[in-house]
XYZ file of C-alpha atoms in Angstrom:
535
model
C 66.571 109.858 -143.066
C 65.843 105.768 -144.218
C 66.374 104.220 -147.811
C 62.839 103.290 -148.526
C 62.552 100.147 -149.463
C 60.628 99.330 -152.987
C 58.559 96.495 -152.878
C 57.632 96.616 -156.584
C 58.592 93.855 -159.219
C 59.383 95.246 -162.488
C 59.018 91.539 -163.866
C 55.524 90.912 -162.429
C 52.712 90.609 -164.649
C 50.957 93.691 -163.155
C 53.885 95.762 -163.686
C 54.119 95.645 -166.745
C 49.781 96.160 -167.877
C 50.086 98.633 -165.458
C 53.225 100.734 -167.687
C 51.739 99.663 -170.968
C 48.766 101.107 -170.109
C 50.573 104.515 -168.353
C 52.855 104.606 -171.506
C 49.317 104.879 -173.850
C 48.214 108.414 -171.745
C 51.034 109.640 -171.836
C 52.000 109.189 -175.822
C 48.114 111.149 -175.791
C 49.406 113.816 -173.711
C 52.212 114.805 -175.720
C 50.591 113.906 -178.971
C 47.584 116.437 -177.735
C 50.180 119.177 -176.263
C 52.523 119.024 -179.482
C 49.528 119.986 -181.457
C 48.631 123.329 -178.478
C 52.334 123.921 -178.877
C 53.259 123.972 -182.495
C 49.915 122.944 -185.247
C 48.787 125.718 -187.157
C 46.977 126.890 -190.203
C 49.657 127.342 -192.837
C 48.470 131.480 -193.266
C 48.761 132.074 -189.901
C 52.545 131.047 -189.709
C 52.898 132.544 -192.968
C 51.918 135.762 -192.309
C 54.226 135.813 -189.231
C 57.080 135.953 -191.485
C 55.584 138.863 -194.406
C 55.310 141.214 -190.841
C 59.073 139.948 -189.933
C 57.902 138.733 -186.819
C 58.735 135.410 -184.919
C 56.716 132.556 -183.211
C 56.235 133.002 -179.803
C 57.679 130.282 -178.830
C 61.138 131.406 -180.862
C 61.200 134.848 -178.628
C 60.499 133.345 -175.036
C 63.662 130.506 -176.049
C 65.321 134.069 -177.309
C 64.330 135.138 -174.203
C 66.068 133.018 -171.598
C 69.075 132.002 -170.333
C 71.009 129.745 -172.652
C 70.649 126.258 -171.376
C 67.723 126.800 -168.628
C 64.153 125.176 -167.295
C 60.976 126.695 -169.031
C 58.388 125.009 -166.944
C 55.246 126.033 -169.252
C 52.693 125.809 -167.149
C 48.836 124.907 -168.326
C 50.086 123.605 -171.692
C 46.697 122.155 -172.338
C 44.046 124.644 -171.721
C 41.254 125.572 -173.732
C 41.651 121.501 -174.659
C 38.089 121.142 -174.634
C 36.456 124.492 -174.753
C 35.876 126.389 -177.958
C 35.554 123.800 -180.350
C 39.455 123.467 -180.080
C 40.268 127.958 -181.704
C 41.862 128.400 -178.645
C 45.227 125.863 -178.112
C 46.810 126.468 -174.944
C 43.895 128.969 -174.370
C 45.513 131.921 -176.919
C 49.243 131.995 -174.234
C 52.072 130.704 -173.585
C 52.738 131.338 -169.387
C 55.647 129.479 -167.858
C 59.162 130.194 -164.856
C 62.198 130.921 -166.997
C 65.509 131.833 -166.017
C 66.399 135.424 -167.518
C 69.652 137.482 -166.676
C 69.916 135.281 -164.141
C 66.438 135.768 -162.327
C 64.008 133.604 -161.775
C 60.804 135.670 -163.632
C 57.578 134.310 -164.634
C 57.001 134.900 -168.427
C 53.826 135.508 -169.988
C 53.361 135.822 -173.907
C 50.504 136.168 -176.288
C 49.954 134.119 -179.238
C 49.565 135.653 -182.521
C 49.521 132.897 -184.687
C 45.838 132.353 -182.915
C 43.251 135.130 -184.373
C 45.196 137.197 -184.128
C 46.281 137.182 -180.225
C 42.615 137.962 -179.261
C 41.696 136.916 -175.653
C 39.059 134.156 -175.042
C 37.682 133.901 -171.451
C 39.892 130.718 -170.247
C 42.733 132.714 -171.892
C 41.813 136.317 -169.725
C 41.667 133.156 -166.412
C 44.924 131.909 -167.577
C 46.807 135.756 -167.343
C 45.031 135.957 -163.997
C 46.605 132.526 -162.455
C 50.281 133.893 -163.612
C 49.722 136.854 -162.331
C 48.558 134.967 -159.346
C 52.080 133.204 -159.194
C 54.304 136.678 -159.448
C 52.181 137.815 -156.585
C 52.018 134.881 -154.027
C 55.961 134.009 -155.307
C 57.086 138.066 -155.625
C 58.411 136.569 -159.318
C 59.385 139.684 -161.558
C 57.205 138.969 -164.701
C 58.160 139.759 -168.451
C 54.493 140.356 -170.448
C 55.579 139.297 -174.870
C 52.469 141.461 -175.701
C 51.226 140.900 -179.049
C 47.238 140.942 -178.904
C 44.212 142.104 -180.631
C 42.570 142.306 -177.345
C 39.422 140.691 -175.963
C 37.366 138.176 -178.297
C 34.951 139.630 -179.109
C 32.184 137.465 -179.692
C 32.521 136.134 -176.642
C 32.949 139.687 -174.318
C 30.334 139.248 -171.798
C 32.759 136.118 -170.164
C 35.606 138.463 -170.775
C 35.341 141.563 -169.268
C 32.858 142.187 -166.449
C 32.931 140.108 -163.687
C 36.561 140.146 -160.902
C 37.883 137.882 -162.550
C 38.439 138.526 -165.629
C 40.176 140.740 -167.895
C 40.009 143.432 -165.024
C 41.639 140.760 -162.907
C 44.679 141.066 -165.271
C 45.324 144.456 -164.634
C 43.876 145.151 -161.407
C 47.278 142.432 -160.326
C 49.887 144.169 -162.554
C 48.553 147.297 -159.658
C 48.971 145.214 -157.088
C 52.478 143.319 -158.466
C 53.951 147.610 -158.877
C 52.171 147.383 -155.191
C 54.751 145.182 -153.738
C 57.407 145.900 -155.422
C 57.429 143.093 -157.539
C 58.875 144.511 -161.183
C 57.238 144.101 -164.700
C 58.950 144.551 -168.051
C 56.809 144.652 -171.384
C 57.703 143.534 -174.973
C 55.246 145.082 -177.302
C 56.215 142.587 -180.532
C 52.482 143.651 -182.079
C 49.129 145.693 -181.614
C 48.138 146.489 -177.437
C 44.641 147.008 -178.572
C 42.203 148.364 -175.458
C 42.003 146.911 -172.358
C 45.287 145.206 -174.021
C 46.873 148.203 -173.546
C 47.124 149.040 -170.415
C 49.827 145.853 -170.209
C 52.660 148.182 -171.038
C 50.814 150.880 -169.657
C 50.941 149.487 -165.981
C 55.061 147.974 -166.803
C 57.645 149.499 -164.870
C 60.524 148.699 -168.452
C 58.369 148.844 -172.146
C 60.511 148.229 -175.212
C 58.192 148.558 -178.434
C 59.153 147.064 -181.824
C 59.140 149.861 -184.799
C 57.080 149.030 -188.118
C 55.002 146.304 -186.078
C 54.576 147.114 -182.405
C 51.266 149.141 -181.373
C 49.951 151.048 -178.558
C 45.892 152.405 -178.076
C 42.685 152.180 -176.299
C 41.261 152.116 -180.056
C 42.621 151.618 -182.983
C 41.990 153.609 -187.077
C 38.947 151.406 -187.189
C 37.054 152.429 -183.940
C 38.579 155.823 -183.779
C 37.112 156.262 -187.248
C 33.553 155.261 -186.110
C 33.707 156.532 -183.338
C 35.136 160.716 -183.919
C 35.422 160.533 -187.674
C 39.158 160.925 -187.185
C 41.369 158.614 -189.979
C 44.445 158.151 -188.547
C 47.419 155.807 -189.244
C 48.901 152.379 -187.051
C 51.949 154.179 -186.232
C 50.667 157.790 -185.956
C 48.129 156.762 -183.165
C 49.891 154.579 -181.076
C 53.479 153.077 -182.846
C 57.125 153.461 -181.375
C 58.148 156.716 -182.416
C 55.328 158.064 -180.666
C 55.250 156.686 -178.039
C 58.857 157.010 -177.270
C 59.203 160.171 -178.070
C 55.579 162.469 -177.779
C 53.134 160.209 -175.384
C 56.441 158.366 -172.802
C 53.729 155.764 -172.950
C 57.330 153.299 -174.035
C 60.636 154.005 -173.091
C 62.422 151.780 -175.509
C 62.016 151.522 -179.773
C 63.548 148.814 -180.864
C 64.005 148.461 -184.434
C 62.954 144.679 -185.182
C 62.776 141.613 -182.766
C 66.222 140.582 -182.116
C 66.691 144.041 -180.364
C 63.569 143.962 -177.914
C 64.556 140.676 -176.784
C 68.016 142.444 -175.902
C 67.282 145.544 -174.639
C 64.397 143.147 -173.080
C 67.415 141.140 -171.298
C 69.021 144.472 -170.626
C 66.887 146.142 -168.664
C 66.373 142.523 -166.309
C 70.169 142.179 -165.369
C 69.466 145.735 -163.839
C 66.793 144.529 -161.115
C 68.245 143.598 -158.127
C 68.102 139.732 -156.549
C 65.235 139.540 -154.467
C 66.907 137.377 -151.147
C 65.435 134.601 -150.724
C 64.072 133.040 -147.017
C 65.959 130.322 -145.637
C 64.803 126.789 -146.571
C 66.487 123.740 -145.329
C 68.879 122.826 -148.259
C 71.269 120.118 -148.740
C 73.209 119.189 -151.944
C 71.367 117.940 -154.467
C 70.874 114.499 -155.105
C 69.150 111.207 -157.676
C 66.310 109.073 -156.626
C 67.735 105.295 -155.980
C 64.783 104.302 -157.940
C 64.199 104.573 -161.239
C 61.673 107.478 -162.295
C 60.233 105.775 -165.275
C 59.596 102.958 -162.922
C 56.632 105.067 -162.041
C 54.557 103.856 -164.797
C 54.277 100.508 -164.005
C 53.516 101.977 -160.561
C 50.379 103.300 -161.257
C 47.402 100.983 -161.894
C 45.185 100.551 -164.910
C 41.812 101.632 -163.073
C 40.735 104.803 -160.537
C 39.440 102.396 -157.898
C 43.055 100.540 -157.623
C 44.068 101.246 -154.825
C 49.567 101.599 -154.612
C 51.457 102.277 -152.132
C 52.241 106.364 -152.623
C 55.714 104.400 -150.340
C 56.729 103.759 -153.902
C 55.610 107.187 -155.203
C 57.670 108.835 -153.077
C 61.607 106.505 -153.518
C 60.833 107.911 -157.370
C 60.497 111.702 -156.918
C 63.218 112.233 -153.331
C 66.611 113.005 -153.080
C 67.691 108.955 -152.205
C 64.634 108.100 -152.018
C 65.191 108.835 -148.546
C 62.039 109.601 -146.479
C 61.925 110.320 -142.321
C 58.139 108.647 -141.583
C 56.018 110.275 -139.046
C 53.178 108.767 -136.936
C 54.549 105.220 -139.792
C 52.111 103.661 -137.600
C 48.748 105.463 -136.398
C 46.854 107.262 -139.001
C 47.930 104.832 -141.551
C 45.697 105.679 -144.216
C 47.834 109.133 -144.952
C 51.777 108.565 -145.327
C 53.258 111.485 -143.737
C 56.963 112.509 -144.217
C 60.337 114.902 -144.591
C 61.990 114.167 -147.137
C 64.225 116.502 -149.797
C 63.218 117.165 -153.355
C 66.474 118.894 -155.043
C 68.046 119.554 -152.168
C 64.769 121.066 -150.006
C 63.404 119.808 -147.362
C 60.185 119.378 -148.156
C 56.931 117.704 -145.741
C 55.029 115.248 -147.319
C 51.992 113.915 -147.068
C 50.080 111.273 -149.263
C 46.987 109.151 -149.811
C 47.448 105.333 -148.952
C 43.909 105.167 -148.552
C 40.240 106.943 -147.679
C 41.366 109.931 -144.385
C 39.687 108.089 -141.711
C 39.408 110.126 -137.771
C 43.065 109.017 -137.142
C 44.802 110.637 -140.466
C 42.766 113.551 -140.386
C 44.493 114.397 -137.228
C 48.217 113.232 -137.677
C 47.785 115.756 -140.848
C 46.604 118.322 -139.181
C 49.020 118.103 -136.920
C 51.833 117.245 -139.430
C 51.461 120.303 -140.712
C 51.227 122.416 -137.485
C 54.825 121.070 -137.624
C 56.245 121.617 -140.696
C 55.037 125.661 -140.495
C 56.814 125.174 -137.089
C 59.755 124.147 -139.003
C 59.067 126.184 -141.916
C 59.263 123.458 -144.496
C 57.016 123.515 -146.961
C 54.525 120.350 -147.535
C 53.947 119.325 -151.175
C 50.376 117.011 -150.908
C 51.078 113.879 -153.343
C 46.799 113.099 -153.503
C 44.972 109.977 -153.690
C 42.281 110.808 -152.204
C 38.585 109.566 -151.932
C 36.896 111.444 -149.772
C 37.122 111.501 -146.084
C 35.447 109.314 -144.659
C 31.423 108.112 -144.686
C 29.033 106.479 -142.531
C 27.154 105.988 -138.750
C 30.061 104.744 -136.403
C 32.488 107.665 -137.577
C 29.913 110.457 -137.705
C 29.493 109.582 -134.203
C 33.056 109.979 -133.196
C 33.783 112.992 -135.538
C 34.757 113.033 -138.740
C 33.383 115.742 -139.588
C 35.155 117.637 -136.918
C 38.176 115.921 -137.360
C 38.279 116.305 -141.341
C 37.597 120.313 -140.271
C 40.557 120.524 -137.649
C 42.759 118.964 -141.026
C 41.243 120.923 -143.093
C 41.763 124.611 -141.571
C 45.790 123.738 -140.255
C 46.208 123.218 -144.363
C 44.302 126.267 -144.802
C 45.881 128.424 -142.337
C 49.406 127.765 -143.469
C 52.440 130.234 -143.728
C 54.827 127.934 -145.452
C 53.841 126.971 -149.821
C 51.901 124.279 -150.873
C 52.303 123.122 -153.829
C 50.110 119.989 -154.980
C 50.281 116.422 -157.039
C 47.054 114.827 -158.699
C 48.499 111.564 -158.595
C 45.715 110.080 -159.540
C 41.536 110.406 -157.879
C 40.618 113.086 -155.863
C 37.241 112.862 -154.805
C 35.092 114.560 -152.231
C 36.488 116.758 -148.862
C 39.965 115.104 -149.801
C 40.827 117.432 -151.957
C 39.949 119.585 -150.015
C 42.061 118.485 -146.945
C 45.255 117.481 -149.244
C 45.177 121.534 -150.601
C 42.686 120.530 -154.122
C 42.976 124.354 -155.735
C 40.522 126.068 -154.159
C 42.857 126.205 -150.933
C 46.219 129.309 -152.149
C 48.849 126.319 -153.036
C 51.647 127.727 -155.121
C 51.163 124.956 -157.438
C 48.643 122.386 -158.435
C 50.020 119.621 -161.200
C 48.193 116.164 -163.046
C 49.346 113.087 -164.003
C 47.484 111.902 -167.216
C 45.677 109.328 -165.023
C 43.870 111.554 -163.177
C 40.176 111.954 -162.158
C 38.554 115.044 -159.841
C 34.939 114.999 -159.183
C 32.508 115.543 -155.902
C 32.290 111.367 -156.064
C 33.145 109.258 -158.856
C 30.404 108.735 -162.735
C 29.193 105.679 -160.854
C 28.491 106.951 -157.577
C 27.036 109.585 -158.494
C 24.756 107.565 -160.756
C 23.809 105.191 -159.046
C 22.332 108.434 -156.465
C 21.117 110.217 -158.266
C 19.074 106.565 -160.065
C 18.105 106.428 -156.534
C 16.993 109.317 -155.803
C 14.760 109.603 -158.848
C 13.511 105.769 -157.610
C 12.471 107.290 -154.626
C 10.900 110.846 -155.349
C 8.571 107.624 -158.108
C 7.623 106.166 -155.001
C 6.224 109.363 -152.972
C 4.366 110.121 -155.917
C 2.367 107.103 -155.746
C 3.211 105.759 -159.383
C 5.514 102.844 -160.543
C 9.047 103.163 -161.180
C 9.647 103.454 -164.990
C 13.279 101.411 -164.696
C 13.661 102.907 -168.289
C 13.837 106.784 -167.397
C 15.824 105.255 -164.210
C 18.664 103.577 -166.275
C 18.394 106.738 -169.659
C 19.326 109.166 -166.280
C 22.323 106.867 -164.791
C 23.606 106.188 -168.339
C 23.511 110.512 -168.822
C 25.011 111.388 -165.768
C 27.230 108.686 -165.235
C 28.925 109.932 -168.907
C 28.548 112.964 -168.717
C 30.387 112.758 -165.049
C 33.645 110.264 -166.674
C 34.615 113.273 -169.114
C 34.417 115.729 -166.495
C 36.007 113.999 -164.679
C 39.483 114.104 -166.587
C 42.927 115.452 -166.321
C 42.289 116.553 -169.877
C 38.503 118.535 -168.212
C 40.467 120.054 -165.570
C 43.156 121.902 -166.972
C 40.978 123.008 -169.782
C 39.272 124.592 -167.007
C 42.167 125.634 -166.096
C 42.045 123.822 -162.339
C 45.701 122.799 -162.159
C 48.561 124.689 -163.968
C 49.132 122.062 -165.976
C 49.331 118.071 -166.970
C 53.385 116.600 -166.633
C 54.757 113.531 -167.142
C 54.524 112.049 -163.546
C 59.000 110.931 -164.383
C 59.444 114.912 -164.902
C 57.387 116.208 -160.995
C 60.060 116.589 -158.866
C 61.889 118.485 -162.132
C 58.509 120.094 -161.649
C 58.742 120.855 -157.722
C 61.853 121.845 -157.126
C 61.450 124.439 -160.089
C 57.863 125.280 -158.015
C 59.793 125.549 -154.270
C 62.766 127.070 -155.369
C 60.605 129.739 -156.947
C 58.503 130.081 -153.885
C 61.629 131.371 -151.897
C 61.647 134.631 -153.442
C 58.145 135.558 -151.244
C 58.459 135.553 -147.390
C 56.808 134.078 -144.900
C 53.318 135.620 -143.764
C 53.338 135.437 -139.859
C 52.343 132.214 -138.710
C 48.666 131.919 -137.791
C 44.692 129.423 -137.186
C 41.302 129.774 -136.502
C 40.012 127.815 -134.396
C 39.570 124.035 -133.403
C 36.431 122.155 -133.251
C 37.961 120.466 -129.858
C-alpha cells in the first residue's frame, strides 16, 4: 500500500487557528471528564472510607492486569441530565484485560446516591451487556448499588430497554456461553440482586456486601419481620446457607484477588482469523489532527489527512479513487488489523452511494472489518438527483451496510446530518462501537437549516390562513428553533444520552479502534446474506 502524501502545511495560518480552536475544545472535554470521574462531595468519600471501601476506579485498577490499557466507554453519560447529579450515569464501563482475558468491566459508583440506578444508568448497563453479547466478551460486575432511583422509577423499571433488559441480557449471555463474574462489594438490592444471581460466579465481601430482594426496612414494612442486613443477605448466609454467592472474602482486596483467580481458570476464546501484520505507527504525528479539523462545522477538509494520522505507516490503498469522489473508500491497517475504511469528503451523490455499497460488499467478501469516518451532511437532494434515483441508490448503500456481517466501527469526526448518518453506520445500525470527537455535531439537519425550514413553513401557514405575515412571531420561532438545535446538536448532548460509546481525544482514535477491533474478533462471523436491492 502507498503512503498518503499529506498536503497539510503545519505552519499555515489556518492550521494554527484550527489547532488553537480544537485544543480549546479538548481542554473543555478533559475538564468535564475529570469532574465526572473524580469530583464527589467529601461526605460521600468519607462514608466509603469509614466502611473500608475503595472508590470504584481503585477497584478497577486493582482488578486489571498491570500495565494493560482500559478503554472506558461513555465517561460523560448523563452529563446534561438530572441537573448533573449522576456523573458518568453513576457507573463505570469499559474493556480491559484481567488474567490475560479481554473482558467488559461494569462498576456501580457508590459515591453517587449510594450507586442508585438512574434511567441513563440502566441504559448504560444495557449497552455494556449489548457490547458483551455482540463481541462475546466475558463480563465482570463490580456491584455496589442501592437499586433503582425511586423518584424516577417510571423511567427505570417497566419498558423494554429499561432495567429489566439488564437481566434479560445477562440470561442471553449465559445462553451464548459467555461467562460472568460478580464481585459484591456493597448492597445488591431489589432487581440489582439478580446481577450476582444471574452471574456464573460471585464473590461477596463480608461485612459490607449484601444481596436481597428487599432490604430490612422494606421487609419490616411489608411483613413486620425485623432482621439485620447480615441475617437477611450477608456474605456468610449466602455462601453457607442459600448458595446465592460462591466465595466469601474478608475485604475488597481479597475479593479482587479471588476474582482474578476465577478469571484465570476460564478458557481463552479462539478469535476469527482477521488479516494481520506487524503494527506500525502512523508516518505523520496524530497531534496534527488538531490543525486539520476546521473551526466551523460547515468547512470542508480532506479526510485522507485524517486517515494518514490513524492508520499504520499512513499507508492506504484507495478503491476507485476517480469515481464517487465525495466518499473515500480503501484498505489500511490499524494496529496491524486489516480494515476497510469509508470516509466522507462531501455530500453523498448517486455515484458515491453506489461506490460505498459495493465497497462494503467487497469487505464482507474478504472478511475485512469496516471503519466509518463520518463527516456527512446527508445524501444529495433536488429534482435532478431524485430523477437519477438518489433515494434508490442511498437505499442500496444502507442495505449493504445494514446486512454487513463483518464488525463495524464508527468515528464521528465532525458533522453527522440526515440520512447520511444512516448510510455511514450511525447508532441505529449496530456497529460494534461508535466514538465521537469533541467538535462533533449530530442532527436531522443543522440548526440554521431547521430554523429556516420551520420559519418558511410558518410564513406559508400565515399566508394560507389569509392573514398578514407576523415577522416578530416568525423571528421568535426561528431563534427558538436555532437555540434548541444548537444545544441538542453538541457532542456533549449526544454522549449524555448515550448515542455513542463516548467522546474521545482525536489523538486516541487509533488506540480506541485497536482495542475495539481486537475485542470484536472474539465473536464468530455470521453467515453472509442481503435483503433486496432496488435496481
